[in-house]
PDB file of C-alpha atoms and ligand atoms in Angstrom:
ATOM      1  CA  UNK H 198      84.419  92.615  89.954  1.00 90.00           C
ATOM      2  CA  UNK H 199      87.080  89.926  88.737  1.00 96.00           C
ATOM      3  CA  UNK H 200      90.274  89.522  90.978  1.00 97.00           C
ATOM      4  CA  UNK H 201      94.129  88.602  89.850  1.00 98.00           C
ATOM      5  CA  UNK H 202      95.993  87.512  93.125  1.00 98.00           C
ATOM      6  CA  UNK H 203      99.255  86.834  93.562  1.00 98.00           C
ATOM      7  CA  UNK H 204     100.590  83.578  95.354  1.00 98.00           C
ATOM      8  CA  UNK H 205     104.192  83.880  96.164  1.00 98.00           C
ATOM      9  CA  UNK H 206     104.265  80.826  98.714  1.00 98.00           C
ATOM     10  CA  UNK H 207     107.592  80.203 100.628  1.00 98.00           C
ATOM     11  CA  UNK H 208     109.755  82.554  98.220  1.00 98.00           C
ATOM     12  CA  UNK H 209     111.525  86.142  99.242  1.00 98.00           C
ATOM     13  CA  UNK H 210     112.295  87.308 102.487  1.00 98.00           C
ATOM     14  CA  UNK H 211     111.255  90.290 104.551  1.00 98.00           C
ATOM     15  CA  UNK H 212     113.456  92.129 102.758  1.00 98.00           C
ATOM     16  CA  UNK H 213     113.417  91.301  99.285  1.00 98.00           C
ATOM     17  CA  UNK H 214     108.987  90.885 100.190  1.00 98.00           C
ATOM     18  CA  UNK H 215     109.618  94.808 100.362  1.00 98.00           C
ATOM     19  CA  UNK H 216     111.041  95.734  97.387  1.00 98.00           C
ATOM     20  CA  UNK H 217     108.855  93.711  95.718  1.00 98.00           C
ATOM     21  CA  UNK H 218     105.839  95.175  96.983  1.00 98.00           C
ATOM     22  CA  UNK H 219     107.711  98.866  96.478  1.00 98.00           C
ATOM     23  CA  UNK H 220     107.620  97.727  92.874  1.00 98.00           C
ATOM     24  CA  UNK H 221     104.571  95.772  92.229  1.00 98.00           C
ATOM     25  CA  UNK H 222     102.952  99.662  93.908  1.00 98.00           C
ATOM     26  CA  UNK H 223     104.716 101.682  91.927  1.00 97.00           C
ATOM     27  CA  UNK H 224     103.742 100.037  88.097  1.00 98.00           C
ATOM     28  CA  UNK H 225     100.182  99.274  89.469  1.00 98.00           C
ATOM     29  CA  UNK H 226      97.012 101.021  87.739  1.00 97.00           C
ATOM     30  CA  UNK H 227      94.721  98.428  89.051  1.00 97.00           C
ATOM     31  CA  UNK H 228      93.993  96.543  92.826  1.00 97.00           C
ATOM     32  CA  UNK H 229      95.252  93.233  93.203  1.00 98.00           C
ATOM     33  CA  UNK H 230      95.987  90.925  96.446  1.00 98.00           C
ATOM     34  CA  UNK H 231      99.170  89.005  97.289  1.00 98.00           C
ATOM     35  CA  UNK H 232      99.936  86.680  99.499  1.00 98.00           C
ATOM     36  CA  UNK H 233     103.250  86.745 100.758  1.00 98.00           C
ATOM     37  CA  UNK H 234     104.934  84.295 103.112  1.00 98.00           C
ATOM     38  CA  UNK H 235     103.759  84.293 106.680  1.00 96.00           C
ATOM     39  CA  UNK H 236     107.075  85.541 107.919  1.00 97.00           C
ATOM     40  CA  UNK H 237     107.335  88.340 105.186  1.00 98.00           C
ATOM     41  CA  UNK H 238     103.741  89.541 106.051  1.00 98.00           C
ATOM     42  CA  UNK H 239     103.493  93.283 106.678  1.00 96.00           C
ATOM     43  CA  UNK H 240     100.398  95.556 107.470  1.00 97.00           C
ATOM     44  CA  UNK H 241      98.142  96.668 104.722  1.00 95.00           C
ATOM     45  CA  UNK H 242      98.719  99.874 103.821  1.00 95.00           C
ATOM     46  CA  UNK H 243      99.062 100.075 100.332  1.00 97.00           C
ATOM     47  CA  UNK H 244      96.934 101.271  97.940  1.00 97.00           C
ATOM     48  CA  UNK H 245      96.738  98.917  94.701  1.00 97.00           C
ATOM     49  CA  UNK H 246      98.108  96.085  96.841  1.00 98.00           C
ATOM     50  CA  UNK H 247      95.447  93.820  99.156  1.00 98.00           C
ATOM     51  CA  UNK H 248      98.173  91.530 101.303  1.00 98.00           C
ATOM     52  CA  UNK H 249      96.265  88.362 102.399  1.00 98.00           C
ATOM     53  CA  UNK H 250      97.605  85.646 104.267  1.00 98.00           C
ATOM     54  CA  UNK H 251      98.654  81.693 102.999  1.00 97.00           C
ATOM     55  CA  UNK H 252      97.625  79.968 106.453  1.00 96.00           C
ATOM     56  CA  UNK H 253      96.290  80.984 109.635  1.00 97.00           C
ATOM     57  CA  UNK H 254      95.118  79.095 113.296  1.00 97.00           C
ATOM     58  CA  UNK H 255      91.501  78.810 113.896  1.00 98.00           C
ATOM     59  CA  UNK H 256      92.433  80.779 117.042  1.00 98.00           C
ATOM     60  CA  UNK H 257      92.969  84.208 118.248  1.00 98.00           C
ATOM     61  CA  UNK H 258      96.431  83.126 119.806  1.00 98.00           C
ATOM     62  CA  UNK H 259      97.864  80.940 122.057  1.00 98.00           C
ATOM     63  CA  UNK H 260      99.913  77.419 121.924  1.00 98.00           C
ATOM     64  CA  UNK H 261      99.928  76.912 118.336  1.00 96.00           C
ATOM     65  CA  UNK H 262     103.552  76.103 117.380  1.00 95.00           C
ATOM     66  CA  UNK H 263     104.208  77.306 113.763  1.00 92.00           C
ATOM     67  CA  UNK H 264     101.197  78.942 112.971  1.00 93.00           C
ATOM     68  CA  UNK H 265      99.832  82.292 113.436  1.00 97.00           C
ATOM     69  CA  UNK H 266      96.054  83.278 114.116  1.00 98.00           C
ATOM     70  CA  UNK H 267      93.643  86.363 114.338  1.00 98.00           C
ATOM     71  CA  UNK H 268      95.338  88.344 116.552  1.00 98.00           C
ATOM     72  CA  UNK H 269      98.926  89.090 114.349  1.00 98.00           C
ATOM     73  CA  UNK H 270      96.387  89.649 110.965  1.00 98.00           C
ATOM     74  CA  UNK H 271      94.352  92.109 113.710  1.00 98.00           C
ATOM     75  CA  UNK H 272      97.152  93.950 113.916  1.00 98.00           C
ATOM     76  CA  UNK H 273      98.620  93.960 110.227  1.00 98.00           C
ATOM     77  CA  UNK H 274      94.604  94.919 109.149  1.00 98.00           C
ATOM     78  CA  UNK H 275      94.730  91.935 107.318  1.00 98.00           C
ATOM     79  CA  UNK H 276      91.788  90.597 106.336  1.00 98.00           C
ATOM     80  CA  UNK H 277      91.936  87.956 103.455  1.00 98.00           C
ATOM     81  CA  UNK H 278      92.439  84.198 103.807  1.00 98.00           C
ATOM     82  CA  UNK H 279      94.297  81.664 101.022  1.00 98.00           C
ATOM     83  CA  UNK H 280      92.487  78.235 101.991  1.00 98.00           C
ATOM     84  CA  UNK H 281      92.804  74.568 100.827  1.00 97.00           C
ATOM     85  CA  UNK H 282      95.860  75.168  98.197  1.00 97.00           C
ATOM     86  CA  UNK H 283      96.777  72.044  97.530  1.00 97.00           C
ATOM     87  CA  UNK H 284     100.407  72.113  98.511  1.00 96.00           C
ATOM     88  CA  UNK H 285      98.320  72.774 101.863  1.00 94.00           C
ATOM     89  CA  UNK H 286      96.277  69.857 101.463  1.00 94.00           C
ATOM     90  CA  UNK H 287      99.372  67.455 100.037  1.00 93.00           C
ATOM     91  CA  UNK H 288     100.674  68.415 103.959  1.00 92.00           C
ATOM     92  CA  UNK H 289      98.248  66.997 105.762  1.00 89.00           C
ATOM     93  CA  UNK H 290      95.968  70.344 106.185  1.00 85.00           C
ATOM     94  CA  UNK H 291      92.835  68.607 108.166  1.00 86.00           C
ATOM     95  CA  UNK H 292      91.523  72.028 110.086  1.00 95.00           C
ATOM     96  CA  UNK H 293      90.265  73.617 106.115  1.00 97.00           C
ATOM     97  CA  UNK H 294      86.686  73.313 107.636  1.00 97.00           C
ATOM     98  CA  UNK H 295      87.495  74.715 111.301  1.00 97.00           C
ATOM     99  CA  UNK H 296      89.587  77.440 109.664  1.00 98.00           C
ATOM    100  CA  UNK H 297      86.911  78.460 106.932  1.00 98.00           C
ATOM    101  CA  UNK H 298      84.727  78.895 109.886  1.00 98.00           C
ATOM    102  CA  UNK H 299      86.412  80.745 112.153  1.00 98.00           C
ATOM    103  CA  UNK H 300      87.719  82.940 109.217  1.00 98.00           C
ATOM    104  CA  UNK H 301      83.868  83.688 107.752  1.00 98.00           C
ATOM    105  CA  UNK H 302      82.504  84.310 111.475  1.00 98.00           C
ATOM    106  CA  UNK H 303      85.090  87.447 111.416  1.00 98.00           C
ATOM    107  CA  UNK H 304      84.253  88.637 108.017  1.00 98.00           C
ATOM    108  CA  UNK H 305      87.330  87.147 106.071  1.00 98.00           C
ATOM    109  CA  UNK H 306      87.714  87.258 102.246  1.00 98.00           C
ATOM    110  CA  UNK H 307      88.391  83.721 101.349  1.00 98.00           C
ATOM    111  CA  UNK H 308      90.245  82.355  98.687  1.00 98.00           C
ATOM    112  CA  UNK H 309      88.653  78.751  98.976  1.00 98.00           C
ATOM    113  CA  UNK H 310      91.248  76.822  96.662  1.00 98.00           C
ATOM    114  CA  UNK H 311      90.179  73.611  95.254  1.00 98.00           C
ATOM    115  CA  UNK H 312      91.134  70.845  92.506  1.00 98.00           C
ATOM    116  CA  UNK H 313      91.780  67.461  91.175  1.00 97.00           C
ATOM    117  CA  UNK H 314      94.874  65.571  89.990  1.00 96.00           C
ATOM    118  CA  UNK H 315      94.784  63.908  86.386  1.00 94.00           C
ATOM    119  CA  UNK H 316      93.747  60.582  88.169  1.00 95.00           C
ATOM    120  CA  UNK H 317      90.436  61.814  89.216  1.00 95.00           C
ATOM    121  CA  UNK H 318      88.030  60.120  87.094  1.00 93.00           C
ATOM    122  CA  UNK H 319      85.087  61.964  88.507  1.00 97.00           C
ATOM    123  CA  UNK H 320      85.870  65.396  88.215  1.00 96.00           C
ATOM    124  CA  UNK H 321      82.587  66.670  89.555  1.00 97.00           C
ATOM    125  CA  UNK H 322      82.326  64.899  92.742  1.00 97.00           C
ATOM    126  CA  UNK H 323      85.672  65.181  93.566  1.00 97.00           C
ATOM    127  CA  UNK H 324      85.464  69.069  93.791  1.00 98.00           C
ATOM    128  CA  UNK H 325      81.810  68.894  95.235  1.00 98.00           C
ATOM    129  CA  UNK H 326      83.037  66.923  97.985  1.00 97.00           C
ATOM    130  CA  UNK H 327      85.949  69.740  98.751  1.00 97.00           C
ATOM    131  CA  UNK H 328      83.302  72.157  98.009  1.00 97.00           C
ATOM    132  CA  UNK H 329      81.613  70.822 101.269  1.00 97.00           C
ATOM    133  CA  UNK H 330      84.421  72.419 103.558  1.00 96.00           C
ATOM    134  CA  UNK H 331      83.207  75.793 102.718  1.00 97.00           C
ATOM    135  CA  UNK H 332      79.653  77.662 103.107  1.00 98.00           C
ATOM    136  CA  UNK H 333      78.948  78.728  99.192  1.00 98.00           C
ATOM    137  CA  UNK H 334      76.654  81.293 100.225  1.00 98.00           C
ATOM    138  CA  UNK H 335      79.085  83.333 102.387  1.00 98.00           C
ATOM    139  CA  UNK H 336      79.322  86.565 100.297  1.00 98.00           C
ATOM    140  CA  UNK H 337      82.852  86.816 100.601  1.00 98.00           C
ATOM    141  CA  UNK H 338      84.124  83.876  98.924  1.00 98.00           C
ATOM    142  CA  UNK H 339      85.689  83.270  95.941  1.00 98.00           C
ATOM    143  CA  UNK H 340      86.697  80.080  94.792  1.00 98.00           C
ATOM    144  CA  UNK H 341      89.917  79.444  93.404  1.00 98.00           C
ATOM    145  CA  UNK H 342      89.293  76.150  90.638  1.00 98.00           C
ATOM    146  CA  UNK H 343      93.369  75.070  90.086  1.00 98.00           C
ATOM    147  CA  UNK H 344      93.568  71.521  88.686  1.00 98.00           C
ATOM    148  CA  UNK H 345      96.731  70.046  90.618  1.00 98.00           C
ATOM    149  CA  UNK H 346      98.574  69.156  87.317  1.00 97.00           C
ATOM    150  CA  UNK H 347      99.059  72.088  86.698  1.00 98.00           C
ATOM    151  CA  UNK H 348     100.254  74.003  89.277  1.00 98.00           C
ATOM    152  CA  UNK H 349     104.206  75.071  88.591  1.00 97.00           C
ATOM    153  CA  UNK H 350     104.303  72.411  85.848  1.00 97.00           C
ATOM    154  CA  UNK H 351     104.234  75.085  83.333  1.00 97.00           C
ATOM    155  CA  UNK H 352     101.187  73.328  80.986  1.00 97.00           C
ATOM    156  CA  UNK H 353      97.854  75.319  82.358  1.00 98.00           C
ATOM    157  CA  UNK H 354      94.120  73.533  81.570  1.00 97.00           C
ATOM    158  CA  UNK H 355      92.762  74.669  78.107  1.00 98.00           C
ATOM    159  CA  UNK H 356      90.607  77.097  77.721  1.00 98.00           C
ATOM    160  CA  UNK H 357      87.910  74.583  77.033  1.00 98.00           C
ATOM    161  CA  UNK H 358      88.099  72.631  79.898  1.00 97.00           C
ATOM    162  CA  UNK H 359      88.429  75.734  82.151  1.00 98.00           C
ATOM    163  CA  UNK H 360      85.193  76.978  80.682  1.00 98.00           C
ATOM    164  CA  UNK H 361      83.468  73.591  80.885  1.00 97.00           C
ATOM    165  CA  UNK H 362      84.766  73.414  84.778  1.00 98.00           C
ATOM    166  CA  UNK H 363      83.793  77.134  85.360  1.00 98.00           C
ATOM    167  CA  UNK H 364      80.287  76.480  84.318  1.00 98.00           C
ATOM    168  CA  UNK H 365      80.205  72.831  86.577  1.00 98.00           C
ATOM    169  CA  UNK H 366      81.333  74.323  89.339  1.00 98.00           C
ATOM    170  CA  UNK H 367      78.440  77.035  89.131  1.00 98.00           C
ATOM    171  CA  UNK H 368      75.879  74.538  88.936  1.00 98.00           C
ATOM    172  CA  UNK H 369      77.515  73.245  92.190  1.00 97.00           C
ATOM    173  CA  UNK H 370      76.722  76.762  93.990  1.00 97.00           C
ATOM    174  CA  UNK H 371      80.055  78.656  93.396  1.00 98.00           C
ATOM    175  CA  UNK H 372      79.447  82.231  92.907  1.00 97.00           C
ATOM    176  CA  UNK H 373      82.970  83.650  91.864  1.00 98.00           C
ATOM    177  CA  UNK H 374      85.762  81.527  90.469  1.00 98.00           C
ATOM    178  CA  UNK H 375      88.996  82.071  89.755  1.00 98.00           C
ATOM    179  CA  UNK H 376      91.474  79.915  87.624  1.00 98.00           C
ATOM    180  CA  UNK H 377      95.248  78.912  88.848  1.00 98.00           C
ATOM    181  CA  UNK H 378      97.936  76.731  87.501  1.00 98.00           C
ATOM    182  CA  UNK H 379     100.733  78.067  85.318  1.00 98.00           C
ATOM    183  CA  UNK H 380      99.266  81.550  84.306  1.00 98.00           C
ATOM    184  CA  UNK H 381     100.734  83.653  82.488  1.00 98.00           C
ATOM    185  CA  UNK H 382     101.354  86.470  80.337  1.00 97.00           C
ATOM    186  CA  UNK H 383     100.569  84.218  77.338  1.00 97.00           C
ATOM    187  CA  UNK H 384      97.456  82.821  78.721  1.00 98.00           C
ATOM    188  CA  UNK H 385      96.300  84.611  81.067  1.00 98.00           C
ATOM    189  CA  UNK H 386      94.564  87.655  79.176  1.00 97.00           C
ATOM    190  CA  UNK H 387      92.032  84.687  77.264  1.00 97.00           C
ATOM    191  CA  UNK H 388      91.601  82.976  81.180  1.00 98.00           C
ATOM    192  CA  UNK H 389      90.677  85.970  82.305  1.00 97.00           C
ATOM    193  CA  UNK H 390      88.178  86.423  80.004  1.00 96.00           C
ATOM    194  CA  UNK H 391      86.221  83.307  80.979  1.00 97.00           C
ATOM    195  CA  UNK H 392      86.915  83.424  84.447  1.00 98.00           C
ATOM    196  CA  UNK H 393      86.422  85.792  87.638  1.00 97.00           C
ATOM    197  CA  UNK H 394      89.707  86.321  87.918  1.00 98.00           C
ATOM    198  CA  UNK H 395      93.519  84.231  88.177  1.00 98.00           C
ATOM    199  CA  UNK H 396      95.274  83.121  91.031  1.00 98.00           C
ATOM    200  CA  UNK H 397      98.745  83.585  89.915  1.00 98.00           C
ATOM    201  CA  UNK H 398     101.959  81.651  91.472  1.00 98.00           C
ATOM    202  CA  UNK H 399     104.857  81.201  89.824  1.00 98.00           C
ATOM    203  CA  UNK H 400     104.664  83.937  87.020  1.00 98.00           C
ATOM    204  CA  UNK H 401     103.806  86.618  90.031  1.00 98.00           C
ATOM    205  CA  UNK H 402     107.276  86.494  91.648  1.00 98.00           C
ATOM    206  CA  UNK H 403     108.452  89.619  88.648  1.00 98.00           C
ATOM    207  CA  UNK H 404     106.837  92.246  90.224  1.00 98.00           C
ATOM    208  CA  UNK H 405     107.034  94.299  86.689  1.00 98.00           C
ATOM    209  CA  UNK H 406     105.839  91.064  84.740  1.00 98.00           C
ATOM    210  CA  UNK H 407     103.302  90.779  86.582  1.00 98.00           C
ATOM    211  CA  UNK H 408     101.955  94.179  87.219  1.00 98.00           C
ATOM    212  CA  UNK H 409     102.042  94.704  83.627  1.00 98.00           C
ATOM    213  CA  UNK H 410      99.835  91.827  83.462  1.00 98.00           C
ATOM    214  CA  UNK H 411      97.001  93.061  85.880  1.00 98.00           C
ATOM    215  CA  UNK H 412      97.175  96.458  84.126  1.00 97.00           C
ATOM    216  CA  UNK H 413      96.566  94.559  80.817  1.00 97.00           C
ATOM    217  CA  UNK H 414      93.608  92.885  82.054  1.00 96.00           C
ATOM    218  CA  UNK H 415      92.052  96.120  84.002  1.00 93.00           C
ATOM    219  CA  UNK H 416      92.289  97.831  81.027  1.00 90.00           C
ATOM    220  CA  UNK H 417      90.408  95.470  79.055  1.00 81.00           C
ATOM    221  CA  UNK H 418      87.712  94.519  81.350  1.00 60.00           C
ATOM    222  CA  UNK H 419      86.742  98.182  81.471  1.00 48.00           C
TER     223      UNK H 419
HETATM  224  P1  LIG Y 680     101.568  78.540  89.460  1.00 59.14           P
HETATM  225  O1  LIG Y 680     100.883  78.427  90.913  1.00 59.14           O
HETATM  226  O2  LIG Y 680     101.018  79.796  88.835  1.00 59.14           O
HETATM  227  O3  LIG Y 680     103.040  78.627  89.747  1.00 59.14           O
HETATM  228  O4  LIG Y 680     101.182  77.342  88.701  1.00 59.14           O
HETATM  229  C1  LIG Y 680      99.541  78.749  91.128  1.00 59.14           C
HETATM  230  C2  LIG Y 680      99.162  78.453  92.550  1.00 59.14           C
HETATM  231  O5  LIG Y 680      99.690  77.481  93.120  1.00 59.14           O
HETATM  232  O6  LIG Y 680      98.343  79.174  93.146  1.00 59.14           O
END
């Protein structure tokens, strides 16, 4: 089944996290997951919305300053992991492999998120080598191919090169890939369609927009 996830990284507060999820709820027809910001998480009980979280300790809990781990998702029933974005990595995140591991031994859906910048010549080994962090056989998860670039820049990969990438990074062992970087209403239906799915950022933060989006796509792929 392909996946459209929602990325909403440090925007909205508690509050305004709320109404958007009220309204993202109400215009749904199909599932998708969002991640919210850690301090706007909120237990999962919605029905068309899957909340997953952007970062979490390799630990149950304990003296972590500015982190949280397994015990606050525990309690929210949250049970889906964003890993390796690369506004993640650009910070200094050196725990991906420690994380990815403690995540998978408690069952976690990850979204293992991986990509170059426009000066990587070689394209392939780049994202083998980040492609090492994870375990590509662990059933539950998905990769999430988003070419640096074009992240927020507005000016997603073609469809060509997504395709060509999708198929690479299946050779390599990935079983489910999603595409992210600049998604939208205007692309996204044809990324979609060669991809497992869309991690979405900036284009997610209208609720409507982008609920109106997912139903598109459901529809379709039916
Ligand atoms: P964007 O972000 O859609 O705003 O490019 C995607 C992401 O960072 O996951």
């Amino acid at each position: 089944m392909k996946l459209i996830a929602a990325n909403l990284k440090a925007n909205l507060t508690p509050d305004s996290t709320n109404t958007y999820l009220k309204t993202l709820e109400s215009t749904l027809k199909t599932k998708v997951l969002v991640f919210p910001n850690i301090a706007s998480l909120k237990a999962n009980t919605f029905i068309n919305i899957e909340l997953g979280t952007q970062d979490a300790y390799p630990v149950k809990n304990g003296a972590f300053t500015g982190t949280i781990g397994s015990e606050v998702l525990t309690s929210l029933s949250i049970k889906t992991l964003l890993l390796g974005h690369s506004e993640m990595r650009a910070r200094g995140d050196s725990l991906i492999k420690e994380k990815f591991s403690f995540y998978k031994d408690l069952g976690y859906k990850i979204i293992f998120c991986i990509g170059e910048d426009s000066n990587i010549l070689d394209k392939k080994g780049f994202l083998g080598t980040q492609l090492k962090d994870c375990d590509l056989d662990y059933e539950n998860l998905v990769i999430a191919y988003e070419p640096i670039w074009a992240i927020g820049s507005g000016k997603s990969a073609t469809l060509e090169d997504i395709n060509s990438t999708y198929k690479m990074l299946k050779t390599l062992g990935a079983k489910k890939i999603l595409y992210g970087g600049s998604v939208n209403e205007t692309n996204g239906k044809d990324i979609y369609s060669i991809t497992d799915g869309l991690l979405i950022g900036g284009f997610s933060l209208d609720p409507l927009k982008f609920a109106s989006l997912a139903n598109e796509l459901d529809s379709i792929s039916l």
